[in-house]
Amino acid sequence: MSFSSDAWARNAALYEKTRDMPFNRELASGQLDENAFKHYMIQDAHYLVAFGRALAIAAGKADDADGVVQFADAAKGAVVAERTLHAGFLQQFGVDAATFEATPLTPACHHYTSFLIATAWSAPYPVALAALLPCFWIYAEIGREIHARAAQPNPYAAWIEAYACEDFHTLVRKVITAVDRVAEKASPDTLEQMHAAYTRAAQLEWMFWDSAYRQDGWPV
């Protein structure tokens, strides 16, 4: 069994909880509170900067030239291409640049971004990739699943299309292939570290969406 197949099977119950959480159900129906979506978009824009940094670190650790190019390009995509979508949403929902910059990372976003950057810096290349994989893969699966049941018209259609489109899924398949390739050469100890990193990131994906739904902030 490949690493990716094993990781998905080990975390299938967690994925189902993520798929069925209120944020995603209401986003599909178009009934998600606009303020919750605005909260999510602000935090996700912050997140993508850190995600891009972690991808760039992973690119620097790559064990071949193809990996350097693949994850450097992914870093650029996270910071530039996807933020273009978010900038459109932020403008659409009345969030100006000053408001965005003045909004701090929530505890969930801070935890997730800190985990990714710390793992990218300190862990071996295969473990860093395993930590980065859930953001790609879970978004692709959630996006496709929501697209299949989304109400029309839907105020969040652009978000849904971005993660359901074939271009994004092609990118995700290439990341999965890269992770499986390095896993094939990994020691049993490294494989378990990869699984631990994947699971922690998947848990943080759930926490990120849950935090947005509750419009969570720092309690003190």
Tab-separated table of C-alpha atoms in Angstrom, residues 34-136:
chain	number	residue	atom	x	y	z
A	34	GLU	CA	-21.397	35.875	5.499
A	35	ASN	CA	-19.439	36.971	8.577
A	36	ALA	CA	-18.191	33.408	9.102
A	37	PHE	CA	-17.032	33.245	5.485
A	38	LYS	CA	-15.383	36.665	5.803
A	39	HIS	CA	-13.619	35.474	8.957
A	40	TYR	CA	-12.474	32.381	7.077
A	41	MET	CA	-11.161	34.308	4.068
A	42	ILE	CA	-9.128	36.728	6.194
A	43	GLN	CA	-7.547	33.872	8.107
A	44	ASP	CA	-6.983	31.824	4.969
A	45	ALA	CA	-5.197	34.724	3.306
A	46	HIS	CA	-2.892	34.914	6.334
A	47	TYR	CA	-2.503	31.135	6.247
A	48	LEU	CA	-1.489	31.031	2.590
A	49	VAL	CA	1.524	33.254	3.209
A	50	ALA	CA	2.803	30.806	5.826
A	51	PHE	CA	1.862	27.824	3.644
A	52	GLY	CA	3.905	29.351	0.829
A	53	ARG	CA	6.879	29.800	3.157
A	54	ALA	CA	6.652	26.168	4.270
A	55	LEU	CA	6.486	25.013	0.640
A	56	ALA	CA	9.520	27.126	-0.199
A	57	ILE	CA	11.445	25.539	2.681
A	58	ALA	CA	10.413	22.103	1.432
A	59	ALA	CA	11.621	23.034	-2.057
A	60	GLY	CA	15.019	23.869	-0.568
A	61	LYS	CA	15.153	20.412	1.036
A	62	ALA	CA	14.062	18.528	-2.087
A	63	ASP	CA	16.129	15.489	-2.976
A	64	ASP	CA	16.084	16.173	-6.711
A	65	ALA	CA	15.738	19.078	-9.129
A	66	ASP	CA	12.167	18.168	-10.024
A	67	GLY	CA	11.176	18.538	-6.369
A	68	VAL	CA	12.822	21.951	-6.162
A	69	VAL	CA	10.822	23.162	-9.165
A	70	GLN	CA	7.570	21.485	-8.098
A	71	PHE	CA	7.443	22.928	-4.602
A	72	ALA	CA	8.912	26.307	-5.507
A	73	ASP	CA	6.120	26.625	-8.069
A	74	ALA	CA	3.595	25.473	-5.453
A	75	ALA	CA	4.898	28.122	-3.068
A	76	LYS	CA	4.392	30.770	-5.725
A	77	GLY	CA	0.895	29.444	-6.382
A	78	ALA	CA	-0.017	29.616	-2.707
A	79	VAL	CA	1.152	33.189	-2.261
A	80	VAL	CA	0.200	34.675	-5.632
A	81	ALA	CA	-2.429	32.738	-7.576
A	82	GLU	CA	-4.683	31.675	-4.724
A	83	ARG	CA	-4.393	35.020	-2.969
A	84	THR	CA	-5.795	36.588	-6.142
A	85	LEU	CA	-9.038	34.692	-5.502
A	86	HIS	CA	-9.003	35.770	-1.879
A	87	ALA	CA	-8.385	39.387	-2.760
A	88	GLY	CA	-11.482	39.246	-4.926
A	89	PHE	CA	-13.523	37.792	-2.086
A	90	LEU	CA	-12.149	40.262	0.439
A	91	GLN	CA	-13.132	43.111	-1.857
A	92	GLN	CA	-16.531	41.544	-2.510
A	93	PHE	CA	-17.234	41.255	1.213
A	94	GLY	CA	-15.994	44.730	2.066
A	95	VAL	CA	-12.678	43.909	3.753
A	96	ASP	CA	-10.122	46.582	2.953
A	97	ALA	CA	-6.354	46.137	3.156
A	98	ALA	CA	-6.073	47.976	6.461
A	99	THR	CA	-8.688	45.743	8.099
A	100	PHE	CA	-6.980	42.640	6.792
A	101	GLU	CA	-3.556	43.695	8.023
A	102	ALA	CA	-4.938	44.677	11.424
A	103	THR	CA	-6.676	41.317	11.939
A	104	PRO	CA	-4.394	38.936	13.858
A	105	LEU	CA	-4.122	35.232	13.248
A	106	THR	CA	-6.647	33.304	15.316
A	107	PRO	CA	-5.390	30.582	17.682
A	108	ALA	CA	-6.279	27.902	15.125
A	109	CYS	CA	-4.532	29.687	12.272
A	110	HIS	CA	-1.527	30.488	14.450
A	111	HIS	CA	-1.259	26.847	15.553
A	112	TYR	CA	-1.548	25.495	12.019
A	113	THR	CA	0.915	27.905	10.418
A	114	SER	CA	3.414	27.504	13.250
A	115	PHE	CA	3.194	23.714	12.912
A	116	LEU	CA	3.805	23.794	9.158
A	117	ILE	CA	6.746	26.168	9.289
A	118	ALA	CA	8.345	24.423	12.267
A	119	THR	CA	7.944	21.031	10.580
A	120	ALA	CA	9.291	22.314	7.270
A	121	TRP	CA	12.380	23.721	9.004
A	122	SER	CA	13.104	20.963	11.494
A	123	ALA	CA	11.845	17.691	10.012
A	124	PRO	CA	13.280	15.584	7.191
A	125	TYR	CA	12.007	16.305	3.678
A	126	PRO	CA	9.511	13.372	3.596
A	127	VAL	CA	7.956	14.460	6.897
A	128	ALA	CA	7.681	18.064	5.730
A	129	LEU	CA	5.830	16.920	2.603
A	130	ALA	CA	3.486	14.725	4.636
A	131	ALA	CA	2.583	17.729	6.804
A	132	LEU	CA	1.843	19.839	3.715
A	133	LEU	CA	-0.227	17.183	1.930
A	134	PRO	CA	-3.562	17.503	3.814
A	135	CYS	CA	-4.038	21.131	2.801
A	136	PHE	CA	-3.841	20.112	-0.845
